[in-house]
Amino acid sequence: MIRQKRYLLLISSLVTLLPIAVGLILWDRLPETLVNHWGITGEPDGWSSLPSVVFGTPLTMLAVQWFLVLITSLDSKARERNQKPFGMVLWILPVLSNLCCYSIYALALGVEFSMSNLMVAAMAVMFLVIGNYLPKCRQNYTIGIRVPWTFADEETWNVTHRVGGRMWVIGSLVMLLGAVLPAKFGIPLFVIAMLVICIAPIVYSWVFYTRKRRSGAEITTTLKPMKQGSRTFTIVVLVFVAVTLIAIFSLLFVGNIHLEYGDDSFTVVASFYDDLTVSYDSIDSIEYREGNVDGVRTWGYGSFRLLMGYFENEEFGTYTRYTYYNPESCVILSADGKTLVLSGEDGPQTKEIYDTLKERTGR
């Protein structure tokens, strides 16, 4: 496959590395440090040096591309029966390399746009393209919806990929809707749609295969029977994927913050992040403020439910935050010259925190 597609592979590799040339042209106009990661709320939360972005990102994309091509080429069924899907594998990483790098360059040069909306739109288009290719994907070991029951029966494989392709196309259109919505609505919509289109085809294929077996219909496959070790590996991978999806959902949509009050101090106990203890004597002032406190996260944890860690804004400079996402109100503490922003799950809970701290500190 690599030999047959060597010229196309060479061209796609050069396209993957094209952002390096553009980065060198813009080198003197770009800052020494560039934002290279954004949180799920669309806020910048990661920075890298100019050389690591200009050279590191395209080279990493190229390495991933060659790895995928190599794995696909080792599968004879993938080589013989999936020419079009293989072409898709060749071009996904080049497109992502250029999109990511040019977006970072543009933001660094002052072009204003929503990176989160752009990435949601790009991922939606990618899922749309993959959804159109899925029905064309024939049985193989490396490309497609690869679970034991699709390996075991060619009809199950074909039906799964035909129905799965439709699901991915519909899901991608839902994701595109998320690209035009504010990040706090668009990204959750994207995540939910992605989880659905990843899980639903697998469930559908299992139901189809199970019913077919119970009906006594003939089970046929073009693949060699999987060895026991391969089957075990596949089951382990499926369990790992399921656990990963559950963990991602939990990290994005669950978790709590509550305060435990002691005689001399209180402790902020938070899910997925370090607890924080503050002595009452260190508190200089307490303020209750309606609405959210805007800021950019520089280190910490952010989800569609919680925001915790170190943040920055013009009012406080660097401050620490333990709040729910977009709270109705906040409690702002000044302790030992540092600012701490807290909130409850809703307005009444935040007011209760404020009243309790006022009472215990006498301020």
C-alpha positions as a printed NumPy array, in Angstrom:
array([[  0.   ,   0.   ,   0.   ],
       [  2.805,   2.445,   0.908],
       [  4.662,   1.673,  -2.319],
       [  1.513,   2.08 ,  -4.392],
       [  0.613,   5.359,  -2.709],
       [  4.155,   6.649,  -2.212],
       [  3.676,   9.837,  -4.254],
       [  0.397,  10.654,  -2.534],
       [  2.003,   9.907,   0.833],
       [  4.912,  12.219,  -0.017],
       [  2.563,  15.043,  -1.015],
       [  0.402,  14.643,   2.092],
       [  3.53 ,  14.602,   4.287],
       [  4.762,  17.849,   2.729],
       [  1.328,  19.403,   3.286],
       [  1.501,  18.303,   6.938],
       [  4.83 ,  20.135,   7.286],
       [  3.685,  23.23 ,   5.36 ],
       [  2.9  ,  25.202,   8.587],
       [  6.636,  25.121,   9.366],
       [  7.359,  27.162,   6.25 ],
       [  4.529,  29.585,   7.056],
       [  5.744,  29.861,  10.648],
       [  9.262,  30.728,   9.473],
       [  7.86 ,  33.451,   7.194],
       [  5.89 ,  34.918,  10.134],
       [  8.65 ,  34.27 ,  12.692],
       [  9.558,  37.903,  13.375],
       [  5.896,  38.914,  13.748],
       [  4.942,  36.123,  16.162],
       [  5.466,  36.411,  19.946],
       [  7.991,  34.206,  21.738],
       [  5.193,  32.394,  23.598],
       [  1.992,  31.224,  21.89 ],
       [ -1.276,  29.902,  23.254],
       [ -1.5  ,  26.272,  22.128],
       [ -4.324,  24.896,  24.244],
       [ -7.802,  26.046,  25.178],
       [-10.054,  24.71 ,  27.907],
       [-13.51 ,  23.322,  27.208],
       [-14.936,  26.732,  28.057],
       [-12.875,  28.303,  25.267],
       [-10.39 ,  29.995,  27.596],
       [ -6.62 ,  29.721,  26.937],
       [ -5.006,  27.391,  29.477],
       [ -1.761,  26.293,  27.835],
       [  1.238,  28.07 ,  26.308],
       [  4.317,  26.911,  24.401],
       [  7.41 ,  28.515,  22.967],
       [  7.429,  29.69 ,  19.375],
       [  9.829,  26.937,  18.161],
       [  7.785,  24.148,  19.783],
       [  4.608,  25.345,  18.063],
       [  6.14 ,  26.039,  14.644],
       [  8.201,  22.843,  14.487],
       [  6.749,  20.554,  17.14 ],
       [  3.09 ,  20.556,  16.117],
       [  3.56 ,  19.654,  12.409],
       [  6.257,  17.07 ,  13.209],
       [  3.998,  15.418,  15.785],
       [  1.142,  15.336,  13.278],
       [  3.48 ,  13.794,  10.685],
       [  4.581,  11.076,  13.112],
       [  0.959,  10.199,  13.899],
       [  0.097,  10.149,  10.195],
       [  2.908,   7.729,   9.371],
       [  1.988,   5.517,  12.316],
       [ -1.623,   5.258,  11.088],
       [ -0.492,   4.593,   7.532],
       [  1.915,   1.88 ,   8.687],
       [ -0.705,   0.132,  10.824],
       [ -3.242,   0.257,   7.993],
       [ -0.727,  -1.023,   5.436],
       [  0.113,  -4.08 ,   7.534],
       [ -3.482,  -5.325,   7.199],
       [ -3.891,  -7.097,   3.85 ],
       [ -7.694,  -6.738,   3.963],
       [ -7.376,  -3.004,   4.515],
       [ -4.988,  -2.753,   1.57 ],
       [ -7.104,  -4.776,  -0.834],
       [-10.641,  -3.657,   0.017],
       [-10.428,  -0.153,   1.443],
       [ -8.651,   2.118,  -1.002],
       [-10.944,   5.107,  -0.383],
       [-10.846,   4.908,   3.439],
       [ -7.051,   4.639,   3.186],
       [ -7.033,   7.885,   1.236],
       [ -9.   ,   9.489,   4.063],
       [ -6.351,   8.294,   6.541],
       [ -3.713,  10.018,   4.414],
       [ -5.375,  13.443,   4.568],
       [ -6.9  ,  13.792,   8.042],
       [ -3.615,  14.684,   9.748],
       [ -2.396,  17.131,   7.056],
       [ -5.663,  19.05 ,   7.316],
       [ -5.509,  19.099,  11.131],
       [ -1.868,  20.195,  11.099],
       [ -2.607,  23.205,   8.914],
       [ -5.823,  24.12 ,  10.699],
       [ -4.266,  24.009,  14.176],
       [ -1.106,  25.895,  13.293],
       [ -2.749,  28.603,  11.203],
       [ -5.349,  29.178,  13.912],
       [ -2.625,  29.629,  16.521],
       [ -0.705,  31.979,  14.223],
       [ -3.832,  34.036,  13.495],
       [ -4.735,  34.483,  17.17 ],
       [ -1.164,  35.46 ,  17.983],
       [ -1.319,  38.117,  15.239],
       [ -4.496,  39.624,  16.671],
       [ -7.177,  38.043,  14.512],
       [-10.295,  37.665,  16.675],
       [-12.407,  34.508,  16.493],
       [-13.611,  31.74 ,  18.789],
       [-11.082,  28.927,  18.816],
       [-13.537,  26.592,  20.554],
       [-16.184,  27.185,  17.868],
       [-13.616,  26.685,  15.117],
       [-12.402,  23.392,  16.603],
       [-15.977,  22.148,  17.09 ],
       [-16.737,  22.978,  13.457],
       [-13.542,  21.263,  12.27 ],
       [-14.242,  18.121,  14.278],
       [-17.837,  18.101,  13.026],
       [-16.642,  18.22 ,   9.417],
       [-14.173,  15.416,  10.151],
       [-16.954,  13.235,  11.583],
       [-19.098,  14.106,   8.554],
       [-16.371,  12.93 ,   6.167],
       [-15.767,   9.746,   8.164],
       [-19.521,   9.098,   8.261],
       [-19.634,   9.235,   4.464],
       [-16.743,   6.783,   4.209],
       [-17.986,   4.245,   6.774],
       [-20.494,   2.505,   4.44 ],
       [-17.663,   2.004,   1.922],
       [-15.485,   0.274,   4.508],
       [-15.259,  -3.508,   4.059],
       [-14.209,  -6.088,   6.638],
       [-10.638,  -5.641,   7.868],
       [ -8.741,  -5.531,  11.143],
       [ -7.689,  -1.863,  11.288],
       [-10.27 ,   0.517,   9.75 ],
       [-13.877,   0.774,  10.886],
       [-16.055,  -0.232,  13.836],
       [-13.939,  -3.135,  15.055],
       [-15.657,  -5.271,  17.666],
       [-15.787,  -9.092,  17.925],
       [-19.267,  -9.433,  16.429],
       [-18.473,  -7.301,  13.351],
       [-15.345,  -9.406,  12.837],
       [-17.416, -12.587,  13.184],
       [-20.058, -11.811,  10.542],
       [-19.705,  -9.862,   7.298],
       [-23.39 ,  -8.911,   7.168],
       [-23.177,  -7.502,  10.701],
       [-20.102,  -5.523,   9.646],
       [-21.831,  -4.111,   6.549],
       [-25.078,  -3.239,   8.336],
       [-23.176,  -1.683,  11.25 ],
       [-21.123,   0.551,   8.965],
       [-24.105,   1.515,   6.827],
       [-26.214,   2.498,   9.847],
       [-23.193,   3.883,  11.697],
       [-22.357,   6.1  ,   8.734],
       [-25.833,   7.616,   8.857],
       [-25.519,   8.151,  12.609],
       [-22.173,   9.88 ,  12.165],
       [-23.534,  12.171,   9.452],
       [-26.541,  13.153,  11.584],
       [-24.318,  13.551,  14.639],
       [-21.895,  15.76 ,  12.72 ],
       [-24.754,  18.064,  11.714],
       [-25.715,  18.352,  15.388],
       [-22.061,  19.166,  16.157],
       [-22.093,  21.884,  13.497],
       [-25.011,  23.444,  15.328],
       [-22.783,  23.536,  18.403],
       [-20.174,  25.469,  16.406],
       [-22.48 ,  28.486,  16.07 ],
       [-23.595,  28.476,  19.709],
       [-21.718,  30.041,  22.654],
       [-19.013,  27.714,  24.027],
       [-20.939,  26.919,  27.224],
       [-23.745,  25.435,  25.085],
       [-21.919,  24.369,  21.929],
       [-19.176,  22.274,  23.547],
       [-21.548,  20.208,  25.754],
       [-23.699,  19.6  ,  22.681],
       [-20.598,  18.489,  20.774],
       [-19.46 ,  16.139,  23.564],
       [-22.898,  14.543,  23.929],
       [-23.241,  14.061,  20.149],
       [-19.764,  12.535,  19.958],
       [-20.491,  10.07 ,  22.769],
       [-23.769,   9.058,  21.125],
       [-22.314,   8.407,  17.665],
       [-19.39 ,   6.455,  19.152],
       [-21.516,   4.211,  21.361],
       [-24.782,   3.827,  19.42 ],
       [-23.357,   1.962,  16.363],
       [-21.61 ,  -0.556,  18.653],
       [-24.812,  -1.203,  20.586],
       [-26.815,  -1.48 ,  17.349],
       [-24.343,  -3.965,  15.854],
       [-24.42 ,  -6.152,  18.966],
       [-28.235,  -6.245,  18.925],
       [-28.26 ,  -7.074,  15.189],
       [-25.662,  -9.846,  15.573],
       [-27.371, -11.348,  18.626],
       [-30.75 , -11.488,  16.883],
       [-29.181, -13.017,  13.793],
       [-27.534, -15.772,  15.798],
       [-30.737, -16.534,  17.699],
       [-32.664, -16.801,  14.42 ],
       [-30.288, -19.513,  13.238],
       [-29.137, -17.519,  10.205],
       [-25.751, -18.381,   8.726],
       [-22.781, -16.474,  10.146],
       [-20.076, -15.809,   7.552],
       [-16.943, -13.716,   7.472],
       [-14.136, -12.924,   5.047],
       [-11.652, -12.639,   7.908],
       [ -9.582, -15.395,   9.413],
       [-10.865, -16.493,  12.831],
       [ -9.435, -14.348,  15.584],
       [ -7.092, -16.107,  17.968],
       [ -8.117, -16.256,  21.606],
       [ -5.446, -13.718,  22.47 ],
       [ -6.81 , -11.322,  19.848],
       [-10.333, -11.728,  21.184],
       [ -9.146, -11.053,  24.713],
       [ -7.254,  -8.002,  23.512],
       [-10.364,  -6.709,  21.71 ],
       [-12.485,  -7.155,  24.844],
       [ -9.86 ,  -5.375,  26.929],
       [ -9.815,  -2.487,  24.429],
       [-13.616,  -2.234,  24.499],
       [-13.645,  -2.177,  28.295],
       [-10.891,   0.443,  28.272],
       [-12.841,   2.601,  25.801],
       [-16.035,   2.281,  27.868],
       [-14.243,   3.189,  31.085],
       [-12.521,   6.106,  29.341],
       [-15.816,   7.464,  28.004],
       [-17.423,   7.189,  31.45 ],
       [-14.413,   8.925,  33.019],
       [-14.526,  11.743,  30.451],
       [-18.251,  12.23 ,  31.017],
       [-17.694,  12.309,  34.79 ],
       [-14.861,  14.816,  34.537],
       [-16.912,  17.101,  32.301],
       [-20.332,  17.001,  33.933],
       [-20.119,  15.889,  37.582],
       [-18.3  ,  16.956,  40.729],
       [-18.958,  19.168,  43.728],
       [-17.428,  21.843,  45.933],
       [-18.271,  22.251,  49.612],
       [-16.735,  23.964,  52.624],
       [-15.91 ,  22.246,  55.911],
       [-15.742,  24.718,  58.801],
       [-13.385,  24.171,  61.743],
       [-12.719,  26.218,  64.849],
       [ -9.683,  28.048,  63.415],
       [ -9.976,  27.508,  59.662],
       [-12.156,  26.248,  56.85 ],
       [-11.309,  23.775,  54.091],
       [-12.582,  23.862,  50.527],
       [-13.184,  20.234,  49.533],
       [-13.424,  19.802,  45.76 ],
       [-13.841,  16.923,  43.342],
       [-10.903,  16.235,  40.981],
       [ -8.678,  18.914,  42.553],
       [ -6.596,  19.573,  45.668],
       [ -8.402,  20.742,  48.789],
       [ -7.549,  24.17 ,  50.186],
       [ -7.403,  25.188,  53.872],
       [ -7.603,  28.855,  54.909],
       [ -7.292,  30.11 ,  58.501],
       [ -9.862,  32.654,  59.655],
       [ -7.124,  34.925,  61.055],
       [ -5.533,  35.275,  57.593],
       [ -8.705,  36.705,  56.054],
       [ -8.516,  40.482,  55.569],
       [-11.83 ,  41.079,  53.8  ],
       [-14.943,  39.272,  52.534],
       [-17.126,  40.46 ,  49.67 ],
       [-20.35 ,  39.061,  48.247],
       [-20.752,  39.826,  44.551],
       [-23.655,  39.107,  42.225],
       [-22.702,  37.443,  38.957],
       [-19.549,  35.713,  37.814],
       [-15.918,  36.826,  38.162],
       [-14.335,  36.692,  34.73 ],
       [-10.795,  35.439,  34.316],
       [ -8.436,  33.254,  32.309],
       [ -7.336,  29.948,  33.81 ],
       [ -3.548,  29.605,  33.901],
       [ -3.446,  26.333,  35.816],
       [ -6.038,  24.017,  37.264],
       [ -9.214,  22.197,  36.366],
       [-12.176,  23.284,  34.264],
       [-15.334,  21.519,  33.17 ],
       [-18.954,  22.27 ,  32.38 ],
       [-19.617,  22.102,  36.133],
       [-16.51 ,  23.256,  38.036],
       [-13.728,  25.837,  37.665],
       [-10.779,  25.497,  40.037],
       [ -7.143,  26.543,  40.175],
       [ -5.166,  29.668,  39.336],
       [ -6.784,  32.383,  37.224],
       [ -5.874,  35.884,  36.034],
       [ -7.838,  39.063,  35.331],
       [ -7.225,  42.799,  35.368],
       [ -8.96 ,  43.356,  38.718],
       [ -7.121,  40.815,  40.879],
       [ -4.126,  39.813,  38.799],
       [ -3.46 ,  36.197,  39.749],
       [ -6.118,  34.688,  42.001],
       [ -7.326,  31.289,  43.177],
       [-10.767,  30.039,  42.316],
       [-13.063,  27.262,  43.569],
       [-16.445,  27.825,  41.935],
       [-19.122,  26.167,  39.9  ],
       [-19.187,  27.021,  36.205],
       [-20.682,  30.478,  35.539],
       [-22.04 ,  30.953,  39.085],
       [-24.95 ,  33.249,  39.925],
       [-22.82 ,  34.979,  42.578],
       [-19.397,  34.723,  44.2  ],
       [-17.694,  35.22 ,  47.542],
       [-14.382,  37.064,  47.206],
       [-11.865,  36.684,  50.022],
       [ -8.627,  38.557,  50.57 ],
       [ -6.31 ,  36.386,  52.69 ],
       [ -2.632,  37.168,  53.315],
       [ -2.649,  39.484,  50.313],
       [ -4.039,  36.823,  47.989],
       [ -7.486,  36.63 ,  46.421],
       [ -9.744,  33.59 ,  46.661],
       [-13.058,  33.346,  44.761],
       [-15.667,  30.854,  45.985],
       [-19.203,  29.896,  45.068],
       [-21.919,  27.43 ,  45.914],
       [-23.957,  25.494,  43.4  ],
       [-26.54 ,  28.296,  43.268],
       [-27.162,  31.79 ,  44.631],
       [-28.601,  30.737,  48.049],
       [-25.694,  28.367,  48.706],
       [-23.168,  31.076,  47.85 ],
       [-24.967,  33.508,  50.169],
       [-24.818,  30.882,  52.913],
       [-21.042,  30.601,  52.449],
       [-20.735,  34.372,  52.722],
       [-22.874,  34.607,  55.872],
       [-21.043,  31.717,  57.546],
       [-17.598,  33.164,  56.866],
       [-18.708,  36.622,  58.044],
       [-19.957,  35.102,  61.273],
       [-16.848,  32.999,  61.935],
       [-14.392,  35.766,  61.114],
       [-16.354,  38.606,  62.667],
       [-15.817,  40.793,  59.624]])
